[in-house]
Short mmCIF file of C-alpha atoms in Angstrom, two decimals:
data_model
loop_
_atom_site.label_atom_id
_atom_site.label_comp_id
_atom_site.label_asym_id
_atom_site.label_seq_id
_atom_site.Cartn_x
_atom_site.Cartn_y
_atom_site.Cartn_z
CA UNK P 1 42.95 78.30 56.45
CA UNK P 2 41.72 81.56 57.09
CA UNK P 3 43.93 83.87 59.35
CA UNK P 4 40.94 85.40 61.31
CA UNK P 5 39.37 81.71 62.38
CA UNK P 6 39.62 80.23 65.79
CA UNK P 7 41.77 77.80 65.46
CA UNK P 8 44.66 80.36 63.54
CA UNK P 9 44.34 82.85 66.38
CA UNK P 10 44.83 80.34 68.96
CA UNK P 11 47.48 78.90 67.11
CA UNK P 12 48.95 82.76 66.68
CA UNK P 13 48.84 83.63 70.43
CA UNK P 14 50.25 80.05 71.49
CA UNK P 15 53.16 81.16 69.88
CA UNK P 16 53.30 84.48 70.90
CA UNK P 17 53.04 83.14 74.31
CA UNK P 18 55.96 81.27 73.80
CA UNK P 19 57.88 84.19 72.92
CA UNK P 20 57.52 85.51 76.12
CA UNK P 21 57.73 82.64 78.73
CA UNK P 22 61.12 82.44 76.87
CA UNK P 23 61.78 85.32 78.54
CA UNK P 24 60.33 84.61 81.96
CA UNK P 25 62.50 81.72 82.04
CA UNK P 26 65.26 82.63 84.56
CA UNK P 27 68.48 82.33 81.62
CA UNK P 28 69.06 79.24 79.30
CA UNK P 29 72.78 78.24 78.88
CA UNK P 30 73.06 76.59 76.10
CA UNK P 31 75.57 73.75 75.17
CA UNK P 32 79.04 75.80 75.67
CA UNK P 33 77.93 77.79 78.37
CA UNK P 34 76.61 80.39 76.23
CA UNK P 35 73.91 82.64 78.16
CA UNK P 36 71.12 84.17 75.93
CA UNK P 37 68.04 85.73 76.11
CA UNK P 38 66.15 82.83 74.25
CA UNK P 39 63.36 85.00 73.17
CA UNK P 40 64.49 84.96 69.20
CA UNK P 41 64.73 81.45 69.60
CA UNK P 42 61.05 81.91 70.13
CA UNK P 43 60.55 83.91 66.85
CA UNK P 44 62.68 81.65 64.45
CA UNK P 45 60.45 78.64 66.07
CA UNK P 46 56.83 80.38 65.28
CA UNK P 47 58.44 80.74 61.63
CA UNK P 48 59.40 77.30 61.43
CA UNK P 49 56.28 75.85 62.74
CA UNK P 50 53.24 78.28 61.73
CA UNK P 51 54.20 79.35 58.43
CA UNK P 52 54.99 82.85 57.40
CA UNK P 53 51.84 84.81 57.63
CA UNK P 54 50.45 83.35 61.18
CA UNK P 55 54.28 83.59 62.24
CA UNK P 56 54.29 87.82 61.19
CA UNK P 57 50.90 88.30 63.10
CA UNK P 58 52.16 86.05 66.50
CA UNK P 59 55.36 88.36 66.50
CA UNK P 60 53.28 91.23 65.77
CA UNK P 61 50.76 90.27 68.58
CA UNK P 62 53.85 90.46 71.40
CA UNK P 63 54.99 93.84 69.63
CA UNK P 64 51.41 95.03 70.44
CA UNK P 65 51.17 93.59 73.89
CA UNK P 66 54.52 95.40 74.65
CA UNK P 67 53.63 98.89 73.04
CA UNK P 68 50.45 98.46 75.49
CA UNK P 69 52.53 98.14 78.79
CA UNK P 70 52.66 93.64 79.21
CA UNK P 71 56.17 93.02 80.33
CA UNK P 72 56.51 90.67 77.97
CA UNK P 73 60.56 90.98 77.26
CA UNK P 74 63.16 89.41 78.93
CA UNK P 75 63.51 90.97 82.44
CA UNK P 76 60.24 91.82 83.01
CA UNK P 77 60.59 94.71 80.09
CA UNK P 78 58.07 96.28 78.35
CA UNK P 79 56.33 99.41 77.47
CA UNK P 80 56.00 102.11 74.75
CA UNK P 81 59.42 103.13 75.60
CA UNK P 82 60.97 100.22 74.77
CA UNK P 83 60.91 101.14 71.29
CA UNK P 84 63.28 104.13 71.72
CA UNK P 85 66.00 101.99 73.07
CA UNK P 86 68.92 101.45 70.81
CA UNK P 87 68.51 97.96 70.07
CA UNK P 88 65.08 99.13 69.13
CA UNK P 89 65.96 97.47 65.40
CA UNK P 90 66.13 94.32 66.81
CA UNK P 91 63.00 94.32 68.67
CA UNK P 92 60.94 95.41 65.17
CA UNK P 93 62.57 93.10 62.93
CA UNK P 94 60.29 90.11 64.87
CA UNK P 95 57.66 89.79 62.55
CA UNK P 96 59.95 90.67 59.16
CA UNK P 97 62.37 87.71 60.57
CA UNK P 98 59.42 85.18 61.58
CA UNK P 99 57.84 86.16 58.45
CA UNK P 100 61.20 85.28 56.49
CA UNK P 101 61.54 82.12 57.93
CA UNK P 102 58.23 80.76 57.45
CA UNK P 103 58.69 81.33 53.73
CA UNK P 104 62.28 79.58 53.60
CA UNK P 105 60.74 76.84 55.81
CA UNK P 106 57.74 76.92 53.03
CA UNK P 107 60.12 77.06 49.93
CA UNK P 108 62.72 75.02 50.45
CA UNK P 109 63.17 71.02 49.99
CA UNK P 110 64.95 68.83 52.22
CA UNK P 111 64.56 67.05 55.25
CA UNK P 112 62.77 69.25 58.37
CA UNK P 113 66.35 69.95 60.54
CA UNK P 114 67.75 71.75 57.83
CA UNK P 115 64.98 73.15 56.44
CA UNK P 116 64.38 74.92 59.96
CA UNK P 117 68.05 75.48 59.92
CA UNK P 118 68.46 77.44 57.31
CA UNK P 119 64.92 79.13 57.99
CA UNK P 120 66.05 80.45 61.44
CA UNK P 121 69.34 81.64 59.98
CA UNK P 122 67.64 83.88 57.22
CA UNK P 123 64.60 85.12 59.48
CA UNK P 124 66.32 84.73 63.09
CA UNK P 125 70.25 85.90 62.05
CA UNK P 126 69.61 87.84 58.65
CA UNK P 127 67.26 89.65 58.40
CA UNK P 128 66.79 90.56 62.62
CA UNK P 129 70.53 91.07 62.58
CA UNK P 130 70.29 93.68 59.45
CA UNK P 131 67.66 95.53 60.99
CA UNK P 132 69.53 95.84 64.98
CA UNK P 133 72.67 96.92 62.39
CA UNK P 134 70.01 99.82 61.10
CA UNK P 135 68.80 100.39 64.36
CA UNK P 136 72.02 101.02 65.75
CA UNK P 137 73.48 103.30 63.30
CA UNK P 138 70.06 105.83 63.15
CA UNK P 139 69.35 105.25 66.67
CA UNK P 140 72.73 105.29 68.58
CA UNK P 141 74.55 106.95 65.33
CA UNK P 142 77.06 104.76 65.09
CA UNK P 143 79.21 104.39 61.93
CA UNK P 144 77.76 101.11 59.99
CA UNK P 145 80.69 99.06 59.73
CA UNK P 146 81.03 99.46 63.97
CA UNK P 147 77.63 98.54 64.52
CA UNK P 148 77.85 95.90 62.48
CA UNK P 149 81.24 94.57 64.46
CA UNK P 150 78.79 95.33 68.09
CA UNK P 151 76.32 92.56 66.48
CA UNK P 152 78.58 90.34 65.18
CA UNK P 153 79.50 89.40 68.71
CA UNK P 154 75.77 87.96 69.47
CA UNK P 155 76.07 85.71 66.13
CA UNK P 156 77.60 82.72 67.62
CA UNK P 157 75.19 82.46 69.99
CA UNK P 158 72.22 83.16 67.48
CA UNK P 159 73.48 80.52 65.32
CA UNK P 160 73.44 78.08 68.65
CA UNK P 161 70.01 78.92 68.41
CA UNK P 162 69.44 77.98 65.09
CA UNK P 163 70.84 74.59 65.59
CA UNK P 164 68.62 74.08 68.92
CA UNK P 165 65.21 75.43 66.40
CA UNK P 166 66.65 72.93 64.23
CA UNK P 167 66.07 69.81 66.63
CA UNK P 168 63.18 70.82 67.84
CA UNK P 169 61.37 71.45 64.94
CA UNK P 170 62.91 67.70 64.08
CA UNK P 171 61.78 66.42 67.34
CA UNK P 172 57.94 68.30 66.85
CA UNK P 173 57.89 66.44 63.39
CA UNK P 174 58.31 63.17 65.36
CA UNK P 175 56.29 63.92 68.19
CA UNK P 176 53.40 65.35 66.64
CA UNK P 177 53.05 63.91 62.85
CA UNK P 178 49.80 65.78 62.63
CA UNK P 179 51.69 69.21 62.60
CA UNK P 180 52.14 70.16 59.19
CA UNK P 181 55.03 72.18 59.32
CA UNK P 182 54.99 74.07 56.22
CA UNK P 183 51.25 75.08 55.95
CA UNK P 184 51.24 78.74 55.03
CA UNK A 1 53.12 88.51 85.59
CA UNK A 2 53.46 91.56 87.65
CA UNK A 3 52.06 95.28 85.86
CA UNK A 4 53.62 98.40 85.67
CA UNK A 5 50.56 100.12 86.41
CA UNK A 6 50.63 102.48 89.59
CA UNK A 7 47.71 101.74 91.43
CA UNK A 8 47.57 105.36 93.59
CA UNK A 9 46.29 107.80 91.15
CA UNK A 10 48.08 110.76 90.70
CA UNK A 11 47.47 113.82 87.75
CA UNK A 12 48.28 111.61 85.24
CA UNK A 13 46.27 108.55 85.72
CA UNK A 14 42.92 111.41 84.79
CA UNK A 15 44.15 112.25 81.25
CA UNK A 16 42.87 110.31 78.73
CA UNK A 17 44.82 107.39 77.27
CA UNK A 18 44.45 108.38 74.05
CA UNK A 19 45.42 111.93 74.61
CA UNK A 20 48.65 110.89 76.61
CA UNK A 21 49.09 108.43 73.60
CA UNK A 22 49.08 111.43 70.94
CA UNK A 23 51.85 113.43 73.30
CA UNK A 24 54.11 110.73 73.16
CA UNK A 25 54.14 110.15 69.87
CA UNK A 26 54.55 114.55 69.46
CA UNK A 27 57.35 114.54 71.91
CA UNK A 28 59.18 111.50 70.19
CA UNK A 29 58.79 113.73 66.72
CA UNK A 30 60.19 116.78 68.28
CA UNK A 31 63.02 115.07 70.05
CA UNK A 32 64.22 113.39 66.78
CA UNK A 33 64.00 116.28 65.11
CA UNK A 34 66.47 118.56 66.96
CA UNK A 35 70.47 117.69 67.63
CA UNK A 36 70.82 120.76 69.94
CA UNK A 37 71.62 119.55 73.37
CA UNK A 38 70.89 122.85 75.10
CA UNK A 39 67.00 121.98 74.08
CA UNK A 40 67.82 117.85 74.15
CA UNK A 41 68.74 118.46 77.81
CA UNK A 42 66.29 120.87 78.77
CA UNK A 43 63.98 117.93 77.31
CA UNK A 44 65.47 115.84 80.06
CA UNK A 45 65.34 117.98 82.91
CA UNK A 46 61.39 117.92 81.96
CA UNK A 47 60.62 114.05 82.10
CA UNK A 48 62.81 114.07 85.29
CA UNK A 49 60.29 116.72 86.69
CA UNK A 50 57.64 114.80 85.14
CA UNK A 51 58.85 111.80 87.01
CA UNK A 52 58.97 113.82 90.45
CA UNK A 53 55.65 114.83 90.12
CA UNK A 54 54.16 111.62 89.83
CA UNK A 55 55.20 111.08 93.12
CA UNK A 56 56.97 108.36 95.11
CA UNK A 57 55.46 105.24 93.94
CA UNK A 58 56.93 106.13 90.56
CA UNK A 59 60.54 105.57 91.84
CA UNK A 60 59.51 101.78 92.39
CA UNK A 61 59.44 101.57 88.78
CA UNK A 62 63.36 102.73 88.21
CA UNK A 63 64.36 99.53 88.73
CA UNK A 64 63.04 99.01 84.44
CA UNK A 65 65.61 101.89 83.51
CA UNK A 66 68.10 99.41 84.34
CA UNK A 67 68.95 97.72 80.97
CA UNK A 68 68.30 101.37 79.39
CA UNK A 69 70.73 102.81 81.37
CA UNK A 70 73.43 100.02 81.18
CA UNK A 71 72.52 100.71 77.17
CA UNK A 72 72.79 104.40 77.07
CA UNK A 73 76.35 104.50 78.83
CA UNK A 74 77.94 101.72 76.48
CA UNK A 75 76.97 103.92 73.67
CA UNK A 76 78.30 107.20 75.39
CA UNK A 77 81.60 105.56 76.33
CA UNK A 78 81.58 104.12 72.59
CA UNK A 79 81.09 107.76 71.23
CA UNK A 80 83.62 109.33 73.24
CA UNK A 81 86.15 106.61 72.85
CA UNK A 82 86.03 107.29 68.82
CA UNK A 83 86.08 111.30 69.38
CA UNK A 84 82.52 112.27 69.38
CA UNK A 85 81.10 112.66 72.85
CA UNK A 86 78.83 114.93 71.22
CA UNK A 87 77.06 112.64 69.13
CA UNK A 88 77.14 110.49 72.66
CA UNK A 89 75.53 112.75 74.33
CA UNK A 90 72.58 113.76 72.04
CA UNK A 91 71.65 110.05 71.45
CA UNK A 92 71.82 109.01 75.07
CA UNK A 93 69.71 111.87 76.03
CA UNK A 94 67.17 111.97 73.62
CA UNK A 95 66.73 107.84 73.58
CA UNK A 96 66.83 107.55 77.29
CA UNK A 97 63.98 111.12 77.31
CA UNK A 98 61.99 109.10 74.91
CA UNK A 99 62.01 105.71 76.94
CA UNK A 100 61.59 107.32 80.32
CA UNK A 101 58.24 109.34 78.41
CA UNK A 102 56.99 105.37 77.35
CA UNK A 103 57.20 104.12 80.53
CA UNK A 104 55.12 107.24 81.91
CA UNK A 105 52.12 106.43 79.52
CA UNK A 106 52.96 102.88 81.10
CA UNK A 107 52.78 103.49 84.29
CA UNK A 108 49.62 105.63 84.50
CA UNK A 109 47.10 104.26 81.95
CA UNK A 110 45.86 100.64 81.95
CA UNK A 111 45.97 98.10 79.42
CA UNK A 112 41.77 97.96 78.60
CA UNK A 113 42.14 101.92 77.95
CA UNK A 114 45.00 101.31 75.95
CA UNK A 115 43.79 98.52 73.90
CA UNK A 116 40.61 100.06 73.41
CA UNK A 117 42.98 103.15 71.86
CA UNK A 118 44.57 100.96 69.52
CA UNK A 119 41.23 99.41 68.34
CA UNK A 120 40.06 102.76 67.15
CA UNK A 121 43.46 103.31 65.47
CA UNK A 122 43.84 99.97 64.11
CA UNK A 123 40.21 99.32 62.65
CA UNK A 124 40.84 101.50 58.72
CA UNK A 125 43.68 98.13 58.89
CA UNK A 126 40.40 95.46 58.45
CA UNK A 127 40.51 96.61 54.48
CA UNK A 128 43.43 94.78 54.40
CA UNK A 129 42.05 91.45 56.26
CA UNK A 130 43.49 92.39 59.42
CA UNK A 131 40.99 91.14 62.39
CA UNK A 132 41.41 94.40 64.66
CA UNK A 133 38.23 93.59 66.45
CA UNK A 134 39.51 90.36 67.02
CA UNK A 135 42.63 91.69 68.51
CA UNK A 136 41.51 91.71 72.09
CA UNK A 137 40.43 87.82 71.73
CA UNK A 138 44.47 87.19 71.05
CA UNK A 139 45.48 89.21 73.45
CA UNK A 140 43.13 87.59 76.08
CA UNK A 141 44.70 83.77 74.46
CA UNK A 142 48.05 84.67 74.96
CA UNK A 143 48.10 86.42 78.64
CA UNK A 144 46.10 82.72 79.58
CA UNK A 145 48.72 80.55 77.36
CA UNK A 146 51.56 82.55 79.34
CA UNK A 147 50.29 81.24 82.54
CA UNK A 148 49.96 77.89 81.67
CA UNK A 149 52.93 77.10 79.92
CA UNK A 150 55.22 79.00 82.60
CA UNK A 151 52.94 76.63 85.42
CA UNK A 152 54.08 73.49 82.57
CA UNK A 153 57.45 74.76 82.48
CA UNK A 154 57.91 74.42 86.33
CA UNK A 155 56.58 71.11 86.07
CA UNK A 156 59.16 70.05 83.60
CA UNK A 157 61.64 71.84 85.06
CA UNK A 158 60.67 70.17 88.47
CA UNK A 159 60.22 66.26 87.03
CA UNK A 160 63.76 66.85 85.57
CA UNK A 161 65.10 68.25 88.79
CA UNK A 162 64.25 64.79 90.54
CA UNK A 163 65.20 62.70 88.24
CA UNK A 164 68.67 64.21 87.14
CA UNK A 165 69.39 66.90 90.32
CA UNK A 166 69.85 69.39 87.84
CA UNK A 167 67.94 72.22 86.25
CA UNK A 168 66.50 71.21 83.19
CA UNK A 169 67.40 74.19 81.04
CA UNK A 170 67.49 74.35 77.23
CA UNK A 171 66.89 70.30 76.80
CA UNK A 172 63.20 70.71 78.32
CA UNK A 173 62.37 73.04 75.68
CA UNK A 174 61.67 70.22 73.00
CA UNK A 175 58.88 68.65 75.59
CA UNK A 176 57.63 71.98 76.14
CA UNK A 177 56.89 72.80 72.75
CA UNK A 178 55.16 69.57 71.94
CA UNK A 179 53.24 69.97 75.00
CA UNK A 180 51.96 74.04 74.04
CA UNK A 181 51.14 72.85 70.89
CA UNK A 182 49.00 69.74 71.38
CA UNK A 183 47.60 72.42 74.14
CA UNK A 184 46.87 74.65 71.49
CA UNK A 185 44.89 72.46 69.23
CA UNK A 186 42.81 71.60 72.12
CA UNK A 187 42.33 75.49 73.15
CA UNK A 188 41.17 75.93 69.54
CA UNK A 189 38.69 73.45 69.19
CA UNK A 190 36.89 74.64 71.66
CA UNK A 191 36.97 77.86 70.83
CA UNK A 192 36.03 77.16 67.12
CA UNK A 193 32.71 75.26 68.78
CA UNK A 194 31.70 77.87 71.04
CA UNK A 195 31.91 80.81 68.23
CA UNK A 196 30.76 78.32 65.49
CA UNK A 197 34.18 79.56 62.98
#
């Protein structure tokens, strides 16, 4: 399947869509109590379910629609100038993490739970954490190993998140046979 | 989904998009490129000014610096709590110069002109199979699939409301999903029979 057809693009702006109702959606607490902005549950999902090039371009598309002025972050944020923030790193390692995740999702065997599982903790908690760490030690010139002890605070909770893309890509299996969920 | 755009034009709604485009991306060089905070603050003074002169309606849109701000003064108290206020201070003034510059180009230029910018800049990228002229198409997808599954969220969130009393949070995401996704299958095959691809 061709990324440029119809069906891919429509496919590629559903889930970039979904990224950012996740973040028009007042606050999800998740089981604990444990308030997040759910909009990287968004990105580890497109990995998961759209494979890892459609995933990259879907990220990419919100990226774009924020550098043009949508307010498509949580809290109604968006803008250019969004990308000069300090947790800039986080916000650019979208399409790197969905992209990592639909390849793990692709590669590995197993049943779908843990496949997603361990998809949305390489894309959603690797490789987005790494690049916030970056972000935060160019941007807000912080010594790595402190920046690194800032983030580690928000893994919990990403990991919560990893369980929840977990289910649902288990309940999407069941509901919708048709998806395949490791087309690339 | 509200805009940022100022409706009332002022000076900076006539310069060309792409032209404000290219100063932002000058000013963002320059103010990464110095650590003096005579010249970092001097930088600051002039968005501020910037900012007055776009007049009144602009100060509607302070309300966005929020998170920024919140963001800026962790990171100065964090600096000066290990020793170096210095370092504090030249970060939180240059990022929060920068930002405050982004959400001037955002507040004065409209997303067509913008897009159309970024379809000039982005076409040398079809060599390497990336649809730019397509780009506009998924843009136009995505602001309608935002609308509809926010209006199919509601629902959700609504039919779970009367059936539990409570709001449906995280456990209506898994009927959500399935619900985007059978939408987007239908989306595409219509739009795979109307352009024929």
């Amino acid at each position: 399947m061709q990324s440029g057809s119809s069906r891919s693009i429509a496919h590629i702006a559903l889930f970039a869509a979904l990224v950012a109702v996740l973040g028009l959606i007042p606050k999800i607490d998740l089981p604990f109590g444990v308030p997040v902005t759910a909009q990287t549950l968004g990105v580890m999902l497109a990995g998961c379910l759209l494979g890892p090039k459609r995933a990259f371009l879907a990220m990419l598309l919100v990226l774009g629609g924020v550098a043009l002025g949508l307010p498509l972050l949580s809290g109604g944020r968006g803008g250019i100038g969004v990308f000069a923030s300090p947790t800039a790193g986080y916000l650019l390692a979208w399409p790197f993490g969905a992209l990592v995740a639909g390849a793990v999702m692709g590669l590995l065997p197993g049943p779908v739970w843990a496949r997603a599982f361990a998809a949305s903790a390489a894309g959603g908690i690797g490789v987005i954490h790494l690049s916030g760490i970056v972000g935060l030690t160019l941007l807000a010139r912080m010594e790595p190993t402190q920046a690194a002890l800032a983030d580690l605070a928000f893994v919990p909770g990403d990991l919560i998140k990893c369980a929840l893309v977990a289910a649902l890509a288990q309940s999407v299996a069941r509901g919708l046979p048709d998806w395949n969920l490791h087309r690339a | 989904m509200h805009s940022f755009y100022l409706e009332r034009p002022g000076w900076l709604h006539r310069v060309p998009a792409g032209v404000k485009l290219a100063g932002l991306s000058l000013a963002g060089t320059a103010l990464f490129m110095t650590a003096d905070q005579a010249l970092l603050g001097a930088a600051a003074l002039a968005v501020a000014a910037l900012y007055l002169s776009l007049g009144r309606e602009a100060g509607r849109a302070l309300g966005a610096f929020r998170g920024l701000a919140v963001a800026l003064l962790l990171i100065l108290l964090f600096h000066a709590l290990v020793g170096s206020w210095r370092d504090g201070a030249v970060t939180a003034l240059r990022l929060g110069s920068l930002s405050a510059l982004g959400m001037a180009l955002t507040l004065t230029t409209r997303f067509d002109d913008l897009l159309s910018v970024a379809e000039t800049l982005l076409r040398p990228l079809k060599l390497f199979g990336l649809p730019a002229e397509r780009m506009a198409l998924a843009f136009g997808l995505m602001l309608r699939f935002i609308e509809t599954f926010f209006a199919q969220w509601q629902r959700l969130d609504e039919a779970h409301r009367a059936r539990s009393g409570r709001a449906g949070g995280w456990r209506l995401l898994a009927p959500l999903a399935i619900q985007a996704l059978a939408a987007a299958d239908r989306a595409a095959e219509a739009l795979s029979a109307r352009l024929g691809r």
